[in-house]
Coordinates of N, CA, C and O in Angstrom, one line a residue:
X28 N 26.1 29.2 5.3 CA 24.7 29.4 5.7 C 24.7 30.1 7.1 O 25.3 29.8 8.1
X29 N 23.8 31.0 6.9 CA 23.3 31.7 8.3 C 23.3 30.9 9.6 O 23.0 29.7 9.4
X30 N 23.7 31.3 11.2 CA 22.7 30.4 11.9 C 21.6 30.9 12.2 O 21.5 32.1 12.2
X31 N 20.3 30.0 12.6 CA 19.1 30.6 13.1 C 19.5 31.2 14.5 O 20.5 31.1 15.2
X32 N 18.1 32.0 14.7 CA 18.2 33.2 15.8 C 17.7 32.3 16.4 O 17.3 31.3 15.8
X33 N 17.5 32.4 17.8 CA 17.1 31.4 18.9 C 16.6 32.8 20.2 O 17.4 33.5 20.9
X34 N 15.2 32.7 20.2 CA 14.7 33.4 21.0 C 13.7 33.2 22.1 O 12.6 32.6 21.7
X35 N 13.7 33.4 23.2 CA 12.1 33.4 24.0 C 11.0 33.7 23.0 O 10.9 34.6 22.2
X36 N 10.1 32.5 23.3 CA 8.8 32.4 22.3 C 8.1 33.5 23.4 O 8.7 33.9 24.4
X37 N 6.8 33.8 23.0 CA 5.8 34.3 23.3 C 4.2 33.9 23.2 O 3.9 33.0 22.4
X38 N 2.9 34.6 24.1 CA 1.7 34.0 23.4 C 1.8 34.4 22.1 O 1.2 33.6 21.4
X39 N 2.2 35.3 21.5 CA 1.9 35.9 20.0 C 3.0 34.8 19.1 O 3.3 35.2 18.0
X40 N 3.6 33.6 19.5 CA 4.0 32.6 19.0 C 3.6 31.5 18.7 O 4.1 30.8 17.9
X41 N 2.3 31.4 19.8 CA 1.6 29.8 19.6 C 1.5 29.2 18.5 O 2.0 28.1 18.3
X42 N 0.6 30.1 17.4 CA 0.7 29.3 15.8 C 2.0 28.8 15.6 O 2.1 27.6 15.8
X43 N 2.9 29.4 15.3 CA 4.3 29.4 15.4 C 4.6 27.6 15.7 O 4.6 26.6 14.9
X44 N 4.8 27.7 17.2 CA 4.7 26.6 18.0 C 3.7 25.6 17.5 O 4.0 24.5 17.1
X45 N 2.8 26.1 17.5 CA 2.0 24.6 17.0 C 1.9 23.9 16.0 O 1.6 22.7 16.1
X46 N 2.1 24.8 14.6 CA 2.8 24.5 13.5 C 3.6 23.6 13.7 O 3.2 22.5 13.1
X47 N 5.0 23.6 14.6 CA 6.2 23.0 14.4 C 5.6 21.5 14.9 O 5.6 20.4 14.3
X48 N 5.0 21.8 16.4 CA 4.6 20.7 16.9 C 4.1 19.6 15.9 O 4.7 18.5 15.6
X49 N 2.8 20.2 15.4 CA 2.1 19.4 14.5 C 3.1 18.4 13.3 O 3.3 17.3 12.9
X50 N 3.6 19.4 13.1 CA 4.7 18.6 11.7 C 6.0 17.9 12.6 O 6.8 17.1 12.0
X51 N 6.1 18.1 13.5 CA 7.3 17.4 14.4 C 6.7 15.9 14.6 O 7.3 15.0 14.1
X52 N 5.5 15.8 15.5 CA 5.3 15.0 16.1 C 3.5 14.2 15.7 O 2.5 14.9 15.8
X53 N 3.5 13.0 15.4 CA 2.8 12.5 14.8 C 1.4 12.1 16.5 O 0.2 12.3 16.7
X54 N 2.3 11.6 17.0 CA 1.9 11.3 18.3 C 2.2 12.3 19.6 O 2.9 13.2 19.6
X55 N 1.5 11.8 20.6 CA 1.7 12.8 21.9 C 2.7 14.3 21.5 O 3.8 14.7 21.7
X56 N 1.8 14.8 21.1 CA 2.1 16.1 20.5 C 1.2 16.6 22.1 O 0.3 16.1 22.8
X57 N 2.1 18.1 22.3 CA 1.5 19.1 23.0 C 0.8 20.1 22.3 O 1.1 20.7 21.3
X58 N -0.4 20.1 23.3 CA -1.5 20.6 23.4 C -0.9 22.5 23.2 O 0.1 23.0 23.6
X59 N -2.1 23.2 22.4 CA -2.1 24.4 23.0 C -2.2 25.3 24.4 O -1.7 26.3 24.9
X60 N -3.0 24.4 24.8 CA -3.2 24.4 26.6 C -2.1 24.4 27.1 O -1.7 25.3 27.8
X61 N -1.0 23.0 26.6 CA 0.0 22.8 27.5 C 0.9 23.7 27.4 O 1.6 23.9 28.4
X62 N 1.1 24.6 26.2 CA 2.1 25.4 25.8 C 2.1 26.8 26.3 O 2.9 27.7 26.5
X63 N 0.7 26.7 26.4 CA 0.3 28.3 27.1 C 0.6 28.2 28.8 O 0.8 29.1 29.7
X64 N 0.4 26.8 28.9 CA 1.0 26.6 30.3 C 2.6 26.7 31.0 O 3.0 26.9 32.1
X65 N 3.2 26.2 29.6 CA 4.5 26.4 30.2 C 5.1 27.7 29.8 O 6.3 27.9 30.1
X66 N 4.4 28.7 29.0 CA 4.9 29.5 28.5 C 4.4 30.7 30.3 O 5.2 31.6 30.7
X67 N 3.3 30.3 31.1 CA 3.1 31.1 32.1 C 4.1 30.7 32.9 O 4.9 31.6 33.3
X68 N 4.3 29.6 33.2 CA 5.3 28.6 34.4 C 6.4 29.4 34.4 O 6.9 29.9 33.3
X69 N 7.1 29.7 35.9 CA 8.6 30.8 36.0 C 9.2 29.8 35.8 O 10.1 30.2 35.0
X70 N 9.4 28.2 36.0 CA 10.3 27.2 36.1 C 10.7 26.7 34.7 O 11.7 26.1 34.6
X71 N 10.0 26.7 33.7 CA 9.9 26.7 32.5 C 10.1 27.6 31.3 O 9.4 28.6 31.3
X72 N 10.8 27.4 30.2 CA 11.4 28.2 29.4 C 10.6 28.0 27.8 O 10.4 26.8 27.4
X73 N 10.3 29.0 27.2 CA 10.1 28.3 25.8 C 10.5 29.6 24.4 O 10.2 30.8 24.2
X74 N 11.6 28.1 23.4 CA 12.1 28.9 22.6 C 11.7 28.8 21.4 O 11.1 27.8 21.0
X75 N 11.9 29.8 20.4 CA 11.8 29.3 18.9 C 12.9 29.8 18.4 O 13.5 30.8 18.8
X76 N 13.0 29.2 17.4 CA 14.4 29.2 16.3 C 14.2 29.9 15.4 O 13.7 29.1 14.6
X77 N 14.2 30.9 14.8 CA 14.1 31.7 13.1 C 15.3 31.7 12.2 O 16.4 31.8 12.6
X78 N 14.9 31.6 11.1 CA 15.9 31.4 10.2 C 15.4 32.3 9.4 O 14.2 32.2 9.4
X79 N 16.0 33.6 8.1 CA 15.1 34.3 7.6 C 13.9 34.5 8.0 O 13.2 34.3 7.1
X80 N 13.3 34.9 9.0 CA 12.1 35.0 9.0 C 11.4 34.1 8.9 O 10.4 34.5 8.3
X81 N 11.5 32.7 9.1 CA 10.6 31.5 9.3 C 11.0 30.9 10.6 O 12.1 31.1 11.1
X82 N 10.1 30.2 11.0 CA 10.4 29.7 12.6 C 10.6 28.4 12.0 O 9.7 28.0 11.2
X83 N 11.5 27.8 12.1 CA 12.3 26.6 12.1 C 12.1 25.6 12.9 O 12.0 24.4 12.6
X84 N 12.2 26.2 14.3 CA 12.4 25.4 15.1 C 12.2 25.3 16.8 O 12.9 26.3 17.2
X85 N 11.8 24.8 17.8 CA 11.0 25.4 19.3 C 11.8 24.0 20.3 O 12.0 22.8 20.0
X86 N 12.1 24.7 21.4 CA 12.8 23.7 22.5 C 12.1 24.5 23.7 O 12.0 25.7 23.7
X87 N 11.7 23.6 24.6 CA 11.1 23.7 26.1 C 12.0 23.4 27.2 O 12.4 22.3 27.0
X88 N 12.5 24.0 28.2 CA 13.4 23.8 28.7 C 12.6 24.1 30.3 O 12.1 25.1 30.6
X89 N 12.7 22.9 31.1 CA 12.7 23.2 32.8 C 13.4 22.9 33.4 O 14.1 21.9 33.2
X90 N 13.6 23.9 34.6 CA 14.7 24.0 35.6 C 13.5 23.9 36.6 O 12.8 24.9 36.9
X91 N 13.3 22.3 37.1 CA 13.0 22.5 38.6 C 13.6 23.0 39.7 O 14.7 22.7 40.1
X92 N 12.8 23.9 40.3 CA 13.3 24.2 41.8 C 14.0 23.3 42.7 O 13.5 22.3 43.2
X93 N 15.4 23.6 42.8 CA 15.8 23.0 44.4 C 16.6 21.5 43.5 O 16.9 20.6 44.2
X94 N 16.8 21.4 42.2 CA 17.1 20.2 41.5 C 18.6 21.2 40.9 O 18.8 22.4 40.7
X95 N 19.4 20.0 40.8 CA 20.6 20.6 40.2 C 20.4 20.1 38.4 O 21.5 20.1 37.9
X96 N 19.5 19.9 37.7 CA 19.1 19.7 36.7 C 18.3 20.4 35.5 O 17.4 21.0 36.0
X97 N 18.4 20.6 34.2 CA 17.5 21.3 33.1 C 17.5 20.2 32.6 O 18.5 19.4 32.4
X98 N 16.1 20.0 32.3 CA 14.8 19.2 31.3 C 14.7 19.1 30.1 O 13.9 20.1 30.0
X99 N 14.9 18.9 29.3 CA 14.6 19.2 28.0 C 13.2 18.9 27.9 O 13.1 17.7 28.3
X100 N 12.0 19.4 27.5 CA 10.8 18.7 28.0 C 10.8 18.9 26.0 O 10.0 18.0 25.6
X101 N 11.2 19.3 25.2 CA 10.9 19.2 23.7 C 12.3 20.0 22.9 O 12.9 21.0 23.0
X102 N 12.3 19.1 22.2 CA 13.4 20.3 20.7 C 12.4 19.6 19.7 O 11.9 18.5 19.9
X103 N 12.1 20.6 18.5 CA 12.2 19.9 17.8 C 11.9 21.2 16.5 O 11.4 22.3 16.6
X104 N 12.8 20.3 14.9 CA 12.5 21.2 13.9 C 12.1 21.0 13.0 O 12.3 19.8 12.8
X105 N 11.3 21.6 11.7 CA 10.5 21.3 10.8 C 11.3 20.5 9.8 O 12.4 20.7 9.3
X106 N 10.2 19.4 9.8 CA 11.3 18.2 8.9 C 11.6 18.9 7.6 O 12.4 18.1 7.2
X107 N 11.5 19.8 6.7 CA 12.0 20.4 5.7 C 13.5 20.9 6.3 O 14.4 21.1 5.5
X108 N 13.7 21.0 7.6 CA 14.8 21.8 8.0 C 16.0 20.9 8.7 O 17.2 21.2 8.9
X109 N 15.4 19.5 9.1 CA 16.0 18.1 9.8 C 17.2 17.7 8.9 O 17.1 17.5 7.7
X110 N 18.1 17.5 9.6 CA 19.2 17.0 9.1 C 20.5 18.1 8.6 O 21.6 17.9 8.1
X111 N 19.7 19.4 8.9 CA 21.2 20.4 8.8 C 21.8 21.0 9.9 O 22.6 21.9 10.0
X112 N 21.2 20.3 10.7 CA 22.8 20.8 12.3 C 21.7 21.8 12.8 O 22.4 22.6 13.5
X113 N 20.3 22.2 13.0 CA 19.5 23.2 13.6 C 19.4 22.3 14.9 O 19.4 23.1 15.9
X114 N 19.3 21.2 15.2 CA 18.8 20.2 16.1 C 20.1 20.5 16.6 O 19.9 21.0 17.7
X115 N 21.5 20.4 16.4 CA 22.3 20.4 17.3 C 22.3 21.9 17.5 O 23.0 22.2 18.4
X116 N 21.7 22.6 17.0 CA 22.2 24.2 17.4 C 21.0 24.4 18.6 O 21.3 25.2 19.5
X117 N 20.3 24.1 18.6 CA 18.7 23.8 19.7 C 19.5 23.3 21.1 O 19.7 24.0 22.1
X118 N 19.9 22.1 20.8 CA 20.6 21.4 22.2 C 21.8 22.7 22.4 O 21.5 23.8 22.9
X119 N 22.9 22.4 22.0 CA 24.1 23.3 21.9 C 23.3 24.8 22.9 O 23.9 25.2 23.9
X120 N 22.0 25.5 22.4 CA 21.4 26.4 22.9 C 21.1 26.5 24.6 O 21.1 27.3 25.5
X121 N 20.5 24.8 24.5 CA 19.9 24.3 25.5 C 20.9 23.8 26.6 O 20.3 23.4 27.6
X122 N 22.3 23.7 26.7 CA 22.9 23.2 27.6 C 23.5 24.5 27.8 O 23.7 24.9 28.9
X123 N 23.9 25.2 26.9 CA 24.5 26.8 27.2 C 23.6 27.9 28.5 O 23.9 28.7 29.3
X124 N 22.2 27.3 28.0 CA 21.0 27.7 28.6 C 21.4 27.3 30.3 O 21.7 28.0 31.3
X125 N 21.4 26.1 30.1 CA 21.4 25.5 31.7 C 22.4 25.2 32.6 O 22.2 24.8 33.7
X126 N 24.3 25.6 31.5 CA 25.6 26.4 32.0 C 24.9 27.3 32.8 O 25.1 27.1 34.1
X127 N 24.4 28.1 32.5 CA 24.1 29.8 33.2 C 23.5 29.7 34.0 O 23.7 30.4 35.0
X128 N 22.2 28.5 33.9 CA 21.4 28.6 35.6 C 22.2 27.7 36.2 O 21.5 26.8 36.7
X129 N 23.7 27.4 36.5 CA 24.4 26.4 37.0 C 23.7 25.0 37.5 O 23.6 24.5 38.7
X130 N 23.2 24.6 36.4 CA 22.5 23.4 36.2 C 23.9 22.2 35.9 O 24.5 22.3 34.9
X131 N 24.2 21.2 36.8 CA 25.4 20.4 36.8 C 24.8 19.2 35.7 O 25.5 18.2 35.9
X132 N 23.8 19.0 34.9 CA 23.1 17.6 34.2 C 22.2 18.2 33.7 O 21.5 19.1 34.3
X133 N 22.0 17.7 32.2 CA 20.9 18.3 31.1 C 20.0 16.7 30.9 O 20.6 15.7 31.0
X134 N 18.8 16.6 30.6 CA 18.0 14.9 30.6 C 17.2 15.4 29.9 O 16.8 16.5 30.2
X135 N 16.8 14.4 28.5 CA 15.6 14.5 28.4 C 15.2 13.2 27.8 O 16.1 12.6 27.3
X136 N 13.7 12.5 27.6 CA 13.5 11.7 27.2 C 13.4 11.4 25.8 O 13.3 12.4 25.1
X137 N 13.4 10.1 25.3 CA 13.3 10.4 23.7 C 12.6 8.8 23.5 O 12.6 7.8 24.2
X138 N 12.1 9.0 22.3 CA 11.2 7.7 21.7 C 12.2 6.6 21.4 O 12.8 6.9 20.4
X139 N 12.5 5.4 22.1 CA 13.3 4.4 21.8 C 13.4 4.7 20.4 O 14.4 5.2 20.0
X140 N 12.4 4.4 19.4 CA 12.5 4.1 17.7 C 12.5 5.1 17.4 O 12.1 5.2 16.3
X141 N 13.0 6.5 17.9 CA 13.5 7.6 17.2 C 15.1 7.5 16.5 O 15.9 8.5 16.4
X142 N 15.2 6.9 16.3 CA 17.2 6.4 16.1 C 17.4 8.1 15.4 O 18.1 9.0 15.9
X143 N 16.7 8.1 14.4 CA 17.7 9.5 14.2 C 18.1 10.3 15.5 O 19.2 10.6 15.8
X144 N 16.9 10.9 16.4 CA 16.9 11.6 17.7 C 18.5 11.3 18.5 O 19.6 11.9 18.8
X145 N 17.8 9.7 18.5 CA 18.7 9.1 19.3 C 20.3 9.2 18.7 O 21.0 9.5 19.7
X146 N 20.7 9.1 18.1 CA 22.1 8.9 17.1 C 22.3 10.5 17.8 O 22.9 10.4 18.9
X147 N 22.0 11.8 17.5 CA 22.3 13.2 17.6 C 22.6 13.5 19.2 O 23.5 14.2 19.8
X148 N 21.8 12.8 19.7 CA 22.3 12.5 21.2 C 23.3 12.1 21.6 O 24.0 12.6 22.5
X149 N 23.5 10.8 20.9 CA 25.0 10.3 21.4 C 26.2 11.0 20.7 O 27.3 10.6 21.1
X150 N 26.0 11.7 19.8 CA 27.2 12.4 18.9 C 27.5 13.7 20.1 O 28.6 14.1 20.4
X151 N 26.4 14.2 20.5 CA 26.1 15.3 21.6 C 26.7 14.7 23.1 O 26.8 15.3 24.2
X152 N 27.1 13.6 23.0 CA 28.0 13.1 24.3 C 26.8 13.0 25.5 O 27.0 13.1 26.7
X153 N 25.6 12.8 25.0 CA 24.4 12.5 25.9 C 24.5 10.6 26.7 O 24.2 9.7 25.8
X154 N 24.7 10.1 27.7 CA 24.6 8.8 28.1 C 22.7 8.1 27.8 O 21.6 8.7 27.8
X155 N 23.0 6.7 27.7 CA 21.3 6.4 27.5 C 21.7 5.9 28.8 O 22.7 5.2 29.0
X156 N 20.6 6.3 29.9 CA 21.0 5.6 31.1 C 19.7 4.6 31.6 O 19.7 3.9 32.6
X157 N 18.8 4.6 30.8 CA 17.7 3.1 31.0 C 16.4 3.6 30.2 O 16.0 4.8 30.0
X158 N 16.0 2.4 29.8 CA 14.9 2.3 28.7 C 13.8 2.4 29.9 O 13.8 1.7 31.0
X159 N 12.8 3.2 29.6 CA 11.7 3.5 30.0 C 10.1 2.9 29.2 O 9.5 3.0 28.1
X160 N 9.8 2.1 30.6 CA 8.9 0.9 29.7 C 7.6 1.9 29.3 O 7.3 2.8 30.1
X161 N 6.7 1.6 27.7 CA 5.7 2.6 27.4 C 5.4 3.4 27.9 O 4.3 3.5 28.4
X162 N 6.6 4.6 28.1 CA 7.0 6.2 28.5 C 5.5 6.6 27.7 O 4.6 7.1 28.3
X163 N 5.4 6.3 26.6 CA 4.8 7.2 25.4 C 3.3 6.4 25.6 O 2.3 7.1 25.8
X164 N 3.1 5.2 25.7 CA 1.6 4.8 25.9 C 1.7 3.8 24.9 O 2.8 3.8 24.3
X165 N 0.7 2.9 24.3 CA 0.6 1.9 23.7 C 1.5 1.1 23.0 O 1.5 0.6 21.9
X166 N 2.7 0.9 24.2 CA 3.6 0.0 23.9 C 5.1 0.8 23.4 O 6.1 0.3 22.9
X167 N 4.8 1.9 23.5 CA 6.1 3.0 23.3 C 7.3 3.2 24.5 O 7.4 4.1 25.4
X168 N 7.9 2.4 24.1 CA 9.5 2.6 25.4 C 9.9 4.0 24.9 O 9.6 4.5 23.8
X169 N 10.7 4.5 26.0 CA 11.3 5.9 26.2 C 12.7 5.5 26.4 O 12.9 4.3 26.8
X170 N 14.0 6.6 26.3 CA 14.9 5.9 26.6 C 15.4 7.4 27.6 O 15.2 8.5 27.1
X171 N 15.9 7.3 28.6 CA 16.6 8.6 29.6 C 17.9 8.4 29.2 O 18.7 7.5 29.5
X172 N 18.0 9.5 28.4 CA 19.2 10.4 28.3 C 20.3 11.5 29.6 O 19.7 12.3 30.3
X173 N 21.3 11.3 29.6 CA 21.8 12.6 30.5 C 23.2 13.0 30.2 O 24.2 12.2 30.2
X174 N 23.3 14.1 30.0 CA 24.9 14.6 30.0 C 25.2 15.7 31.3 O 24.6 16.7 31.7
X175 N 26.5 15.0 31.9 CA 27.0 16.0 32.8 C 27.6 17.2 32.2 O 28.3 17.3 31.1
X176 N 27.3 18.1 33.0 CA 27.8 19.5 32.2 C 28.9 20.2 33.3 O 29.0 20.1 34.5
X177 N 29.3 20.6 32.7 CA 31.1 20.9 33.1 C 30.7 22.2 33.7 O 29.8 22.8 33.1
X178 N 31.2 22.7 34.6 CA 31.1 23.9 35.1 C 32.0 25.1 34.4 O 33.2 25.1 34.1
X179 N 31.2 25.8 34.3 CA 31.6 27.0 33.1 C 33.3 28.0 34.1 O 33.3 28.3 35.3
X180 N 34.2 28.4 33.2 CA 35.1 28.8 33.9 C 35.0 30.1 35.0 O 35.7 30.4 36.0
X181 N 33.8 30.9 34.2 CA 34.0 32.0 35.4 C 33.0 31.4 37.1 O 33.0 31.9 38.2
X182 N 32.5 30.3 36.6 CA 31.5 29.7 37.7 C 32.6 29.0 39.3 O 32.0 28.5 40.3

């Protein structure tokens, strides 16, 4: 099997993006607003995944200023497509991403009762470094994730 292409989204993406969102995330789903916002932000990255010519799959990535850190602020892929290694090819994308802006630690949050999420994480050598009380709102713990990232050899 092919791998998917993994590209800078654009505004001529949004449906794209929101599509995935919508079918990804049942709750605290991002807004069109917000996507259009991080898609303006210089500190913020946003990607989509194609596979044949279908968008598969979208990850948000920030590199705060003046932080030795990249954010995962979202991965995520169309549950028709979950469970064949696109999720690790998203991360895998996303830490290669943040090798390059010599980013020493990749974090992102995740829904304690995500276990699948969570399971891909820790296969990905991600630490849970503390449960985050109703991160998500109505009684929803978060759990912070982080992997240290090895400094790339020409670095």
């Amino acid at each position: 099997m092919e791998p998917p292409s993994i590209r800078t989204a654009t505004f001529g993406d949004l449906p794209s993006l929101m599509a995935i969102e919508r079918a990804c995330f049942q709750q605290n789903q991002f807004s069109e607003a917000l996507y259009i916002s991080f898609l303006l932000r210089q500190e913020v990255e946003v990607y989509l995944s194609t596979l044949e010519d279908e968008h598969i799959g979208s990850l948000v990535l920030e590199f705060p200023t003046g932080e030795p850190v990249c954010k995962v602020l979202s991965v995520a892929v169309s549950p028709d497509r979950q469970g064949l290694g696109y999720g690790t090819d998203l991360m895998s994308f996303a830490e290669e991403r943040a090798g390059s802006m010599e980013r020493g630690r990749i974090e992102l949050e995740v829904r304690k009762n995500n276990l699948r999420a969570r399971q891909l994480y820790r296969m990905l050598q991600y630490r849970e470094i503390r449960v985050l009380r109703d991160f998500y709102g109505d009684g929803v713990d978060g759990v912070l994730c982080v992997k240290k990232l090895e400094p790339s050899p020409e670095q």
